[in-house]
Coordinates of C-alpha atoms in Angstrom, one line a residue:
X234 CA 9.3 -16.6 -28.8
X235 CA 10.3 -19.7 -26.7
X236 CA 7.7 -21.5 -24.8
X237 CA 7.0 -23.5 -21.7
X238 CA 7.7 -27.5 -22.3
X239 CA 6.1 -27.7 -19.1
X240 CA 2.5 -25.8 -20.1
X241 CA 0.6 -28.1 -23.0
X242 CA -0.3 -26.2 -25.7
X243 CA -3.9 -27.4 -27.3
X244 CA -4.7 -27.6 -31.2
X245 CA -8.4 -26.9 -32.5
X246 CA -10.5 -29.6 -30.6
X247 CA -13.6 -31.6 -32.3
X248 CA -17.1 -30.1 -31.5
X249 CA -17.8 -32.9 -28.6
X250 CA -14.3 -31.4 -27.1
X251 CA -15.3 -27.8 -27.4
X252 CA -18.3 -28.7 -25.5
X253 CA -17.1 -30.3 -22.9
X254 CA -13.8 -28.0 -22.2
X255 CA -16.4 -24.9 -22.9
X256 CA -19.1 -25.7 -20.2
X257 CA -15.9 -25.5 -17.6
X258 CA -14.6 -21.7 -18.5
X259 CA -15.8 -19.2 -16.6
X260 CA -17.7 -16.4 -18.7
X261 CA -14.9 -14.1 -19.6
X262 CA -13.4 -16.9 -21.4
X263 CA -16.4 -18.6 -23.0
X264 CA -16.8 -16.1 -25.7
X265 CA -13.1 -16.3 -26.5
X266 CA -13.6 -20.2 -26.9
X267 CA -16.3 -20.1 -29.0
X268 CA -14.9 -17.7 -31.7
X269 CA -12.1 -20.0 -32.4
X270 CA -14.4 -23.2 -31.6
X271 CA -17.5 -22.4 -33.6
X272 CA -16.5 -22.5 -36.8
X273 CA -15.4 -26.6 -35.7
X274 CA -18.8 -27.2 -34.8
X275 CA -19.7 -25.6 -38.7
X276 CA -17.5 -27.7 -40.3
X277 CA -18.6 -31.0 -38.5
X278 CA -22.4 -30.9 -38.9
X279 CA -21.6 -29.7 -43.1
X280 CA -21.0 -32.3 -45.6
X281 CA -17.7 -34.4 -45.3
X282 CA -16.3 -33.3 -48.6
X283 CA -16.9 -29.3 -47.8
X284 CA -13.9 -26.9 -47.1
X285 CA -13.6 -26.5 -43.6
X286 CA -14.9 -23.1 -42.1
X287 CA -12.1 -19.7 -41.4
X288 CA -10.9 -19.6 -37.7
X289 CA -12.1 -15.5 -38.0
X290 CA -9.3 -14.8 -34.8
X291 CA -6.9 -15.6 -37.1
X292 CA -7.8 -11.8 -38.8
X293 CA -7.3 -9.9 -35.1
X294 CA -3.0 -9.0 -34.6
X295 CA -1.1 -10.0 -32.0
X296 CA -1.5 -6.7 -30.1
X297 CA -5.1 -6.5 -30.4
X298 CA -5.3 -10.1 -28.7
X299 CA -2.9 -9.3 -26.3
X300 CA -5.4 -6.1 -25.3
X301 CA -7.9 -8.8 -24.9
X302 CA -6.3 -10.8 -22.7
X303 CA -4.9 -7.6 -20.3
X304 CA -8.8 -7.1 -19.6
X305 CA -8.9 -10.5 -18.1
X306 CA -8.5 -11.8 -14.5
X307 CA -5.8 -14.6 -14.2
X308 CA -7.7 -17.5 -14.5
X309 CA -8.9 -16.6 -18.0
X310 CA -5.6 -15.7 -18.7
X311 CA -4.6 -19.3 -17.6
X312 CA -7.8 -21.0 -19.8
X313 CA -7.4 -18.9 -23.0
X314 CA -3.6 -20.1 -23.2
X315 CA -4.5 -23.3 -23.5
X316 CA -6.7 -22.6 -26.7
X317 CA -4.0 -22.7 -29.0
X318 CA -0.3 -22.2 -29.9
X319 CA -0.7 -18.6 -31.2
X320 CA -2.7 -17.8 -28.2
X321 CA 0.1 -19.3 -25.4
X322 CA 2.7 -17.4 -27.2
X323 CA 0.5 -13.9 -27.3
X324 CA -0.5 -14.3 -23.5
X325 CA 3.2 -15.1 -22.5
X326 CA 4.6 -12.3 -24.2
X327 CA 1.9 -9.8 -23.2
X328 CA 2.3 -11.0 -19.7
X329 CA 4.4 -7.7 -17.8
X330 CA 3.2 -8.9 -14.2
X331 CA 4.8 -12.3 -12.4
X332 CA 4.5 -13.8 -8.6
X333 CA 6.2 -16.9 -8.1
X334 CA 7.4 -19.2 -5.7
X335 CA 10.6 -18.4 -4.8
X336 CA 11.7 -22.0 -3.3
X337 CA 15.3 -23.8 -4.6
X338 CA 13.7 -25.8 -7.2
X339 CA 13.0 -22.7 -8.8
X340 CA 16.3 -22.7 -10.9
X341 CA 15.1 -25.8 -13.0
X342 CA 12.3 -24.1 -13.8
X343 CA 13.3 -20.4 -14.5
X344 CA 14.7 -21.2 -17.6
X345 CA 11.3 -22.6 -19.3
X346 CA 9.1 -20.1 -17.4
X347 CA 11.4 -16.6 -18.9
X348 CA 11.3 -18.2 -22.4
X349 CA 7.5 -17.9 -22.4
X350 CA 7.6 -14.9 -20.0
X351 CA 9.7 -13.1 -22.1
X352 CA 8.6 -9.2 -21.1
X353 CA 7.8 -9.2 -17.8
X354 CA 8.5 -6.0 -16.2
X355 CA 7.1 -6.3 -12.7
X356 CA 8.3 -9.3 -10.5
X357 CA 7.9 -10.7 -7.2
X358 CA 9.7 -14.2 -5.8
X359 CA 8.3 -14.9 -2.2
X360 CA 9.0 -18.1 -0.7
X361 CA 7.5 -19.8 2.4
X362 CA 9.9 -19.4 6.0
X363 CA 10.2 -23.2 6.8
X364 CA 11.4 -23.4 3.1
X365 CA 14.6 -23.2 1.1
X366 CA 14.3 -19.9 -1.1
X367 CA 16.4 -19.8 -4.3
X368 CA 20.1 -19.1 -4.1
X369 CA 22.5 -16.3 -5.9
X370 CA 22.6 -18.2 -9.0
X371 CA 18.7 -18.5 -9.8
X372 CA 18.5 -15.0 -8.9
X373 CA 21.0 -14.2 -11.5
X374 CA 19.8 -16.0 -13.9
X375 CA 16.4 -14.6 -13.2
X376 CA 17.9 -10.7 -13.7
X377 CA 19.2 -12.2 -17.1
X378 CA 16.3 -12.8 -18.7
X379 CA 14.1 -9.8 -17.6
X380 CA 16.3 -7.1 -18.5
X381 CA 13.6 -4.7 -18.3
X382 CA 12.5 -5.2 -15.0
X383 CA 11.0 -2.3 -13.5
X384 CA 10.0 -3.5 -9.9
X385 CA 11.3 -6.3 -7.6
X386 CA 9.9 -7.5 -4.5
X387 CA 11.6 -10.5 -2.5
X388 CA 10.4 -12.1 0.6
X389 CA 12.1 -14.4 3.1
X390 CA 14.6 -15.5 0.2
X391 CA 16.8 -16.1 3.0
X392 CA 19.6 -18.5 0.5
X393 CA 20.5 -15.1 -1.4
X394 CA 23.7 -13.2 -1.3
X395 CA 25.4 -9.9 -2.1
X396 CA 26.4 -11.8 -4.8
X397 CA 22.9 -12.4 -5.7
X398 CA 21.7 -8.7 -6.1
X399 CA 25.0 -7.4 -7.7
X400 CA 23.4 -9.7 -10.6
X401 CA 20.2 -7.6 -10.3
X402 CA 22.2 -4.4 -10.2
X403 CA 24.3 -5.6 -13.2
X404 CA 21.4 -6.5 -15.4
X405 CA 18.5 -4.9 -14.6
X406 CA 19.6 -1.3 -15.2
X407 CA 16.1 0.1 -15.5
X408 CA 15.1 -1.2 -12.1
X409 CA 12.6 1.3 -10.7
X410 CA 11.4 0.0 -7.5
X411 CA 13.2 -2.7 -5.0
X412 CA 11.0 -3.9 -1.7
X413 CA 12.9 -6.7 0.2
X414 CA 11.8 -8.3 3.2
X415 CA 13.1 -11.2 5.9
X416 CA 16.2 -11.6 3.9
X417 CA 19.7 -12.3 4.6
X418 CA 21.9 -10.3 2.6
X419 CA 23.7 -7.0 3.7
X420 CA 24.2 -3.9 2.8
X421 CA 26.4 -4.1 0.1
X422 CA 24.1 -6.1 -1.8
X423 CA 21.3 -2.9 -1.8
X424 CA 24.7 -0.8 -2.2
X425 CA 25.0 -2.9 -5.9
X426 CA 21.7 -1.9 -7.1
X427 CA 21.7 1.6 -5.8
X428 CA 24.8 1.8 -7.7
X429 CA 23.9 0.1 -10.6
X430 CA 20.2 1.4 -11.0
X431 CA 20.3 4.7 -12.0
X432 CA 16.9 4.6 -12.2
X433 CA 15.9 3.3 -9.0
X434 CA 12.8 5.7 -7.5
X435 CA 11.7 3.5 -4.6
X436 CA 13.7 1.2 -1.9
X437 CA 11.8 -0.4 0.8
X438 CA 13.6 -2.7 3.2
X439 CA 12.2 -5.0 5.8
X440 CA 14.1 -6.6 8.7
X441 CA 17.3 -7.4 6.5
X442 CA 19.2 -9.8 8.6
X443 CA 22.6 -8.7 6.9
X444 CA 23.3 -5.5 8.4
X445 CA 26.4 -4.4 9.7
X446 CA 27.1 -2.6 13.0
X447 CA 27.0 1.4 12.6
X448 CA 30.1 1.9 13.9
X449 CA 31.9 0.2 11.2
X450 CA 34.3 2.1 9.6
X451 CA 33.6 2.4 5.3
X452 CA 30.2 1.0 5.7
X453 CA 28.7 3.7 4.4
X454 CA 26.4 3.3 0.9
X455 CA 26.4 6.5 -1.4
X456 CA 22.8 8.4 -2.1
X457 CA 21.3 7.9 -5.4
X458 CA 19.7 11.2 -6.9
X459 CA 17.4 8.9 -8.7
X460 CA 15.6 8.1 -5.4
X461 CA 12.3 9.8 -4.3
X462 CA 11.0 6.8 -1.8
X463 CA 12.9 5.1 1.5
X464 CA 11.3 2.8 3.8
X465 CA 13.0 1.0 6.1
X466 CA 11.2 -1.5 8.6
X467 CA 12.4 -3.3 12.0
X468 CA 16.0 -3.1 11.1
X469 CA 18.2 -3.9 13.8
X470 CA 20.9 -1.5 12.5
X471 CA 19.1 0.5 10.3
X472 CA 21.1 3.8 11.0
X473 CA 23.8 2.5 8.9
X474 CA 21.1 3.8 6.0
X475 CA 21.6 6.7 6.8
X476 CA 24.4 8.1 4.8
X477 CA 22.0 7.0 1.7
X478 CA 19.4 8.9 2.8
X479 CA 21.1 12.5 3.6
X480 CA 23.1 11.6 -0.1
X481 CA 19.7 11.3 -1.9
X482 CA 19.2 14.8 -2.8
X483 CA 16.0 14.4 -4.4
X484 CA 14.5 12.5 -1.9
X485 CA 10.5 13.0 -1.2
X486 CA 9.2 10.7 0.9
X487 CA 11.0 8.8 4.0
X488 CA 9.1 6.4 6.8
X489 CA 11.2 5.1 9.6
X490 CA 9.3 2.1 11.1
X491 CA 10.7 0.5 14.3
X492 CA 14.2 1.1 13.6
X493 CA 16.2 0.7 17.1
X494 CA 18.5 3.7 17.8
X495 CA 18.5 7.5 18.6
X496 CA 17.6 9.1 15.5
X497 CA 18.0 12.5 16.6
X498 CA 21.2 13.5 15.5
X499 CA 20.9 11.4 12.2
X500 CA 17.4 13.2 11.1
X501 CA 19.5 16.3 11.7
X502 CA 21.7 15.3 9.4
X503 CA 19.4 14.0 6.6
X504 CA 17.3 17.3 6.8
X505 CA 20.1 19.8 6.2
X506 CA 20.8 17.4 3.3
X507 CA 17.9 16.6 1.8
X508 CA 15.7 19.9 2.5
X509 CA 13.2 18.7 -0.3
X510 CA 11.4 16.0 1.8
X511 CA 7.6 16.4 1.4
X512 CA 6.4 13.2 3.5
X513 CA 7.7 11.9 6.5
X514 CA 6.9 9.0 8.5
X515 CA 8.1 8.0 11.9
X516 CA 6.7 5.1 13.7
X517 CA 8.0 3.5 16.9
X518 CA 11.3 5.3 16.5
X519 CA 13.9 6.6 19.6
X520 CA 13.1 10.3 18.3
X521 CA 12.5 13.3 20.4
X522 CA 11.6 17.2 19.9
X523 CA 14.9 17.6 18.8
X524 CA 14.1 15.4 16.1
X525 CA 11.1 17.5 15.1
X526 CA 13.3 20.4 15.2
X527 CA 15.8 19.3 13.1
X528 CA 13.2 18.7 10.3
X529 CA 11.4 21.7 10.8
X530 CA 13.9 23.0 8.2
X531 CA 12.2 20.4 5.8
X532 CA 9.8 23.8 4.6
X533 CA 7.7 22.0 1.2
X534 CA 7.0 18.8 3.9
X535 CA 2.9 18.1 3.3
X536 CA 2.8 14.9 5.9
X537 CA 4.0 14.2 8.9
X538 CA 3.2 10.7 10.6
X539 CA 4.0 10.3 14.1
X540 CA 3.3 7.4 15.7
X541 CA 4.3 5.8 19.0
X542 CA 6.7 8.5 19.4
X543 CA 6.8 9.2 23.5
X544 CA 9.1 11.5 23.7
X545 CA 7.6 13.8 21.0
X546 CA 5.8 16.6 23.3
X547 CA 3.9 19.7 22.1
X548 CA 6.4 21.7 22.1
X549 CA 8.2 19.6 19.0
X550 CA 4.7 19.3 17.1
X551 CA 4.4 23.4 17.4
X552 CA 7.8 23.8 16.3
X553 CA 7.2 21.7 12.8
X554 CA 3.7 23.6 12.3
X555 CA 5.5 27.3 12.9
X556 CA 7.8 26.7 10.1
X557 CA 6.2 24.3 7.4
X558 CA 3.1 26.2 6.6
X559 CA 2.5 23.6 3.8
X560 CA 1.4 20.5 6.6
X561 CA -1.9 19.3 4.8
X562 CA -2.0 15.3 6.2
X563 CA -1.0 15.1 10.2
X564 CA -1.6 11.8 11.9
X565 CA -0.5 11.7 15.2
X566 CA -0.9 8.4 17.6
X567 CA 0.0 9.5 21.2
X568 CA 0.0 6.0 22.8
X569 CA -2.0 7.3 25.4
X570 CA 0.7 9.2 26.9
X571 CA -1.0 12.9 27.0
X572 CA 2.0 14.7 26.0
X573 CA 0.7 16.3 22.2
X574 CA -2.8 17.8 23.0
X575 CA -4.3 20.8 23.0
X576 CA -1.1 23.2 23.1
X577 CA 0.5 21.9 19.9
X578 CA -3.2 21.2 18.1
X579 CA -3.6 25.0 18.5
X580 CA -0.4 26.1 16.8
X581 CA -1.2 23.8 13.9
X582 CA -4.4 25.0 13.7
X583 CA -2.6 29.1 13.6
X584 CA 0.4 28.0 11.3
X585 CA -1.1 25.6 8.8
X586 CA -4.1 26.6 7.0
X587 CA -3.6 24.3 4.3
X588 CA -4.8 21.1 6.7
X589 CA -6.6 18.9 4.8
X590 CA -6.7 15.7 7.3
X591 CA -6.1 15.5 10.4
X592 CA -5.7 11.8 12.4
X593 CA -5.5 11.6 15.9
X594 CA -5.1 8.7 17.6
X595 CA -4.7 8.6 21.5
X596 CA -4.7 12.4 21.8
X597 CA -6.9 14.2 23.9
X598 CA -7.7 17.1 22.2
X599 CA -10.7 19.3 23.1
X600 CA -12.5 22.4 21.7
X601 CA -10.5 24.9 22.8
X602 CA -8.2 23.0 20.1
X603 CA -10.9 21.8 17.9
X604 CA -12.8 25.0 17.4
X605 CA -9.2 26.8 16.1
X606 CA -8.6 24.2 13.6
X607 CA -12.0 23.8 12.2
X608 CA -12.1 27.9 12.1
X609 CA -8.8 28.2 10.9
X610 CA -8.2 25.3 8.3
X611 CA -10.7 25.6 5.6
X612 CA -9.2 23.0 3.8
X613 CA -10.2 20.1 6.6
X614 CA -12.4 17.2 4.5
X615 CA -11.2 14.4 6.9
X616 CA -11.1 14.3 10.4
X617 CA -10.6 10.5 12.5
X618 CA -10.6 10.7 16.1
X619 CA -9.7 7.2 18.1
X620 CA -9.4 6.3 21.5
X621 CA -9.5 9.9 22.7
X622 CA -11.3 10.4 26.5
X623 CA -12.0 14.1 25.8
X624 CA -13.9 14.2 22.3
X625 CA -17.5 14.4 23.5
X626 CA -20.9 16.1 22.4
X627 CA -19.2 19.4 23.1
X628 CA -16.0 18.8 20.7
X629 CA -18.3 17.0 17.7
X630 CA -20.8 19.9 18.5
X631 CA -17.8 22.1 18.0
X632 CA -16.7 20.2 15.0
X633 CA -20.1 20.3 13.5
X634 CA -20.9 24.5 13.8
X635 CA -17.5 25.0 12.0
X636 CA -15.7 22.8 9.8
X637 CA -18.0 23.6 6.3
X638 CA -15.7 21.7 4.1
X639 CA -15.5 18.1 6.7
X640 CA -16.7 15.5 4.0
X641 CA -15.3 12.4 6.0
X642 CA -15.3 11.7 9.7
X643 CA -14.6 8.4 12.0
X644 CA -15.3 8.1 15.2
X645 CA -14.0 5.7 17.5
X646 CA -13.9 4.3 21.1
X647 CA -15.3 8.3 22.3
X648 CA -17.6 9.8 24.9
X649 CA -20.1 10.7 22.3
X650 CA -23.7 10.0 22.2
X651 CA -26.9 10.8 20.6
X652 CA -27.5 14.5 21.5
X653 CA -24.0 15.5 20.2
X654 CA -24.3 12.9 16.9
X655 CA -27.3 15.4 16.6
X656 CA -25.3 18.2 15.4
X657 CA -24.2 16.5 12.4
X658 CA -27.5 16.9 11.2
X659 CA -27.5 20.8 10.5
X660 CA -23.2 21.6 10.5
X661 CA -20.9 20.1 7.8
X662 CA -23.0 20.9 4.5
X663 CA -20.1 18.6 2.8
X664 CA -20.6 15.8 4.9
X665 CA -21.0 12.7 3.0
X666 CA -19.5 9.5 5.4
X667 CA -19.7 9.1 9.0
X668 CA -18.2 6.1 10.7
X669 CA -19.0 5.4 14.3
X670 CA -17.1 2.5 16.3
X671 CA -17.6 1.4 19.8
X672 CA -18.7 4.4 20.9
X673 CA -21.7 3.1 23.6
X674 CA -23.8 6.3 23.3
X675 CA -24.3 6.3 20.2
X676 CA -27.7 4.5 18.8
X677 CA -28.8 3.0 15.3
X678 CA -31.9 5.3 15.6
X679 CA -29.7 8.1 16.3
X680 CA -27.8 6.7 13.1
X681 CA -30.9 6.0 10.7
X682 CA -32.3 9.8 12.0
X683 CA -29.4 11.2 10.7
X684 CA -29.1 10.0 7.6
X685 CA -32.9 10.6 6.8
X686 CA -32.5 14.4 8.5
X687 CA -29.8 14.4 5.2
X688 CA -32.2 13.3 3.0
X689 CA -29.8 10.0 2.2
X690 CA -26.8 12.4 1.0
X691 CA -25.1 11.4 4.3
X692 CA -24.0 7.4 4.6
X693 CA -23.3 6.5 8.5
X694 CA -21.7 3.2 9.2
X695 CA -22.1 2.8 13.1
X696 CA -20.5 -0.3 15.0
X697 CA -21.1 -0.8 18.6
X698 CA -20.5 -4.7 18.3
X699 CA -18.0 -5.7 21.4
X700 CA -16.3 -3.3 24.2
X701 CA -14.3 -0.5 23.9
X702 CA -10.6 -0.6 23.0
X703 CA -7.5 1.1 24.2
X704 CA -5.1 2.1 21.5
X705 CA -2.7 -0.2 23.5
X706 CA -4.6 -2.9 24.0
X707 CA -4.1 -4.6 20.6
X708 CA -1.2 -4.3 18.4
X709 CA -1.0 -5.1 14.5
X710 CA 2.7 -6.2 12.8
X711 CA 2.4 -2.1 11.3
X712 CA 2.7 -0.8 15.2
X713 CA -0.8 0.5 14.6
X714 CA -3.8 -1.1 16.0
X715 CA -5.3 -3.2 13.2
X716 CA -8.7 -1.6 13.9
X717 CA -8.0 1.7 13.8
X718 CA -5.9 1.3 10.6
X719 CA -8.7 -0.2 8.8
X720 CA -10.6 2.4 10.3
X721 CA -8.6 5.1 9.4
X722 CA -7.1 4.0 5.5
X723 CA -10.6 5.1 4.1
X724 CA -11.1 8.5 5.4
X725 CA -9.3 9.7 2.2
X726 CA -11.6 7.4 -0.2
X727 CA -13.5 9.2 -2.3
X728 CA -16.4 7.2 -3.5
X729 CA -18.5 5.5 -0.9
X730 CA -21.0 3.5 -0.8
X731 CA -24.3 4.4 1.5
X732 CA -24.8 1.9 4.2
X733 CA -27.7 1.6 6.9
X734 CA -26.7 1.8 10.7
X735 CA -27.2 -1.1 12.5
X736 CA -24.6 -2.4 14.0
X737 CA -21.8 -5.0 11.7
X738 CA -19.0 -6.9 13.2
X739 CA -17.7 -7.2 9.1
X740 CA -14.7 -5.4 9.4
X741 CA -14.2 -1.7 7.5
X742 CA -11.4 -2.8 5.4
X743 CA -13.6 -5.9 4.3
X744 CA -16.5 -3.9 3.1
X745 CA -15.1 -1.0 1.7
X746 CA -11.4 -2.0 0.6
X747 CA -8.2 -1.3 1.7
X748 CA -5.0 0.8 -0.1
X749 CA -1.6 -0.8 -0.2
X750 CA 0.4 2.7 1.0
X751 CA -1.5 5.5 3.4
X752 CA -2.6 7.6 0.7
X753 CA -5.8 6.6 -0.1
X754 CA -4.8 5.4 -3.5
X755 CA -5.9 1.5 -4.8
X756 CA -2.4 0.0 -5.9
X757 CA -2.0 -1.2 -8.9
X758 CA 0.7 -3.4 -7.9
X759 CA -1.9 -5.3 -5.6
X760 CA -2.1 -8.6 -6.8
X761 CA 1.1 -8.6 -8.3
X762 CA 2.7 -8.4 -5.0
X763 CA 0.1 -11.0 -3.5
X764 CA 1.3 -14.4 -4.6
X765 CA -0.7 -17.4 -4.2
X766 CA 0.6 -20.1 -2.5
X767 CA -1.2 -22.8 -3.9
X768 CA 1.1 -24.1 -6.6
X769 CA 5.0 -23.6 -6.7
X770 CA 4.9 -20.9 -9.9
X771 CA 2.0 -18.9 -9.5
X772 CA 1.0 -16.8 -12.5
X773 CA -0.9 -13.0 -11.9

């Protein structure tokens, strides 16, 4: 396969070479080196008229080095291409993952990179705001040469066209998943891959600049029945998506994320359509009860996100839980506007016994609530609870007598303290994380008690480190406070490591990881959709 003029390829080097290049490779690539170096280092000390020794790599195929090479990181990847031809030729074409700099000079360049990179499957072109991104005609000759693509991901490539991703749509036929964000194409251009991916599964768009005015007439883009994912994010005019959506019959999953408009009549629309939806996200969005209503009809739906929603009242939340018996994930951020408590919490805790984790954010729910869903849910292993004045020692007492299944519970910014923290040392046989944040009553020696009372089955991360935070106070680019969400991400991980109590200002996300998507699940798409910015084609 072609290669990279641009990337020197190395021959066998003498002993005093291998040495020297050796001592710099980091371990995962020494032992590599020296297989194909040490039989130099034979030949040199012999005599001058022996045969020179077998390079023994030469007996492993190409797919069993290309294995090899899969279980490295990137920078090993890097070094052991450099070892020799065979070896830059077996790494390029076992390479399926590819982040580069998406900047104009990228169409010199895209030529001798896809020669070496012949099979990539999984791509992402990012390029930096106060730069020029590449233009239609890179792009096209990008889709070209990776006709297997599988996923795309594109940020602030603001030089590209409709023009540009009818390319994509034209060639990359197998396209799976498309993610776009801070460009300035339109809607025809997604219309061109919807169309002309029949096998597209996943579309998430992020403040597209191109969008037209939902009142224009035959501006409408046809549903896929390939598609099973939609997220769109801060779109201006994001309602002329709609039409997509409510035509996507097999659609499973939709988040609406700060997406001006009334959505009311629209989510109507799209639920008597697409009846199949299982998740459904709304964040920041003009929706009321009648909203809720409408996708009450959804019956198989298993989450249900609302954040930041106003003028969602109990009365909506109660009317979701009375007919979609099959809500298992609820996560509910009331922006401190008291109008889902108790009322609605009670008719979730009547109509869905299947509730497996509950989020509440904002709300202030107390036991009258509590005590139904932790007697009525059996189900419940994760329970988070932010910014909420009426969760005391009563509520966690509550939660402690009767949920036996709770195996994960966070804390924060509450009116607990020591005697209610207590409870947890007798209720929740399951119990197996606690995180405490910012909550003043609470004490390490309450903490380190607790976990010795458990005889160190039960890990208990407590922060008290600065004051207590409002849920408005601080707001992330997500519409969630940034604390909370790293707070909340790991209530659904499943192996955790025990910690001792004293007090950390390391955030949660730092010490115990954070997921990509809200459902608990590490990506595997994580560093390739990470590019590093510290060279102008940067290889994952």
């Amino acid at each position: 396969m072609g290669q990279s003029a641009s990337i020197p390829s190395i021959k066998v080097l003498s002993s005093s070479s291998s040495s020297s290049r050796r001592a710099k490779l980091p371990s995962a690539a020494t032992a590599a080196w020296r297989s194909v170096a040490m039989t130099e280092g034979d030949a040199a000390s012999g005599d001058g008229d022996a045969a020179p020794a077998r390079n023994n790599t030469e007996d492993l195929p190409d797919e069993c080095l290309a294995l090899v090479f899969q279980s490295l990181g990137s920078g090993d990847r890097k070094r052991c291409s450099l070892v020799c031809r065979r070896w830059l030729a077996v790494e390029g074409q076992s390479r399926h993952r590819l982040a580069l700099d998406a900047r104009a000079a990228l169409l010199e360049a895209a030529p001798a990179i896809f020669a070496r990179f012949d099979a990539v499957s999984k791509l992402a072109l990012k390029c930096d705001r106060r730069a020029d991104s590449l233009g239609d005609e890179a792009l096209a000759l990008i889709a070209a040469r990776c006709p297997n693509l599988t996923r795309l991901k594109l940020r602030s490539c603001r030089a590209l066209t409709d023009n540009g991703m009818s390319a994509v749509g034209q060639h990359c036929r197998g396209l799976r998943k498309l993610s776009v964000g801070s460009c300035a194409f339109g809607f025809k251009g997604v219309e061109a891959v919807v169309r002309g991916c029949s096998a597209l599964e996943e579309l998430s768009i992020k403040r597209l600049r191109g969008l037209p005015d939902v009142t224009a007439a035959g501006n409408a883009i046809v549903g896929s029945a390939s598609l099973r994912s939609v997220c769109l994010k801060e779109l201006y005019n994001g309602q002329c998506f709609a039409p997509l959506i409510a035509g996507s019959s097999n659609l499973k999953a939709l988040k609406l994320i700060r997406c001006s408009g009334d959505w009311d009549r629209l989510l109507a629309d799209i639920a008597a359509k697409v009846p199949g939806i299982v998740e459904i996200h709304l964040e920041k969005l003009q929706v009321s009860d009648r909203g809720l209503a409408a996708l009450s009809f959804c019956a198989d739906l298993e989450i249900l996100h609302l954040v930041k929603t106003p003028e969602c009242t109990d009365a909506g939340l109660a009317t979701v839980a009375e007919r979609c018996h099959l809500l298992r994930k609820i996560h509910i951020d009331g922006w401190k506007t008291n109008r889902i408590g108790d009322e609605g919490l009670i008719i979730v805790a009547r109509q869905c016994p299947n509730l497996q984790e509950l989020v509440l954010i904002g709300v202030n729910p107390t036991a009258r609530s509590l005590g139904l869903i932790a007697s009525n849910c059996h189900n419940l292993e994760r329970l988070a609870l932010c910014g909420s004045d009426t969760f005391g020692d009563a509520e966690i007492t509550c939660i402690a007598s009767k949920c036996m299944a709770l195996k994960k519970l966070c804390i924060k910014g509450c009116p607990v303290s020591d005697q209610g923290m207590e409870a947890l040392a007798e209720g929740c046989p399951k119990l197996v994380k606690v995180k405490v944040k910012k909550c003043r009553g609470v004490t390490p020696g309450c903490a380190d008690w607790l976990m010795q009372c458990r005889d160190g089955m039960l890990a208990v991360n407590l922060d008290t480190a600065g004051p207590v935070e409002q849920p408005e106070g601080s707001v992330g680019e997500s519409g969630n406070l940034e604390n909370n969400e790293q707070l909340i991400d790991q209530i659904g991980a499943v192996d955790l490591l025990p910690s001792s109590s004293s007090s950390r200002s390391s955030p949660w996300k730092t010490r115990m990881g954070l997921y990509a998507g809200r459902n608990f699940v590490a990506s595997a798409l994580r560093r390739w959709s990470h590019g590093s910015s510290n060279s102008n084609h940067t290889l994952q």
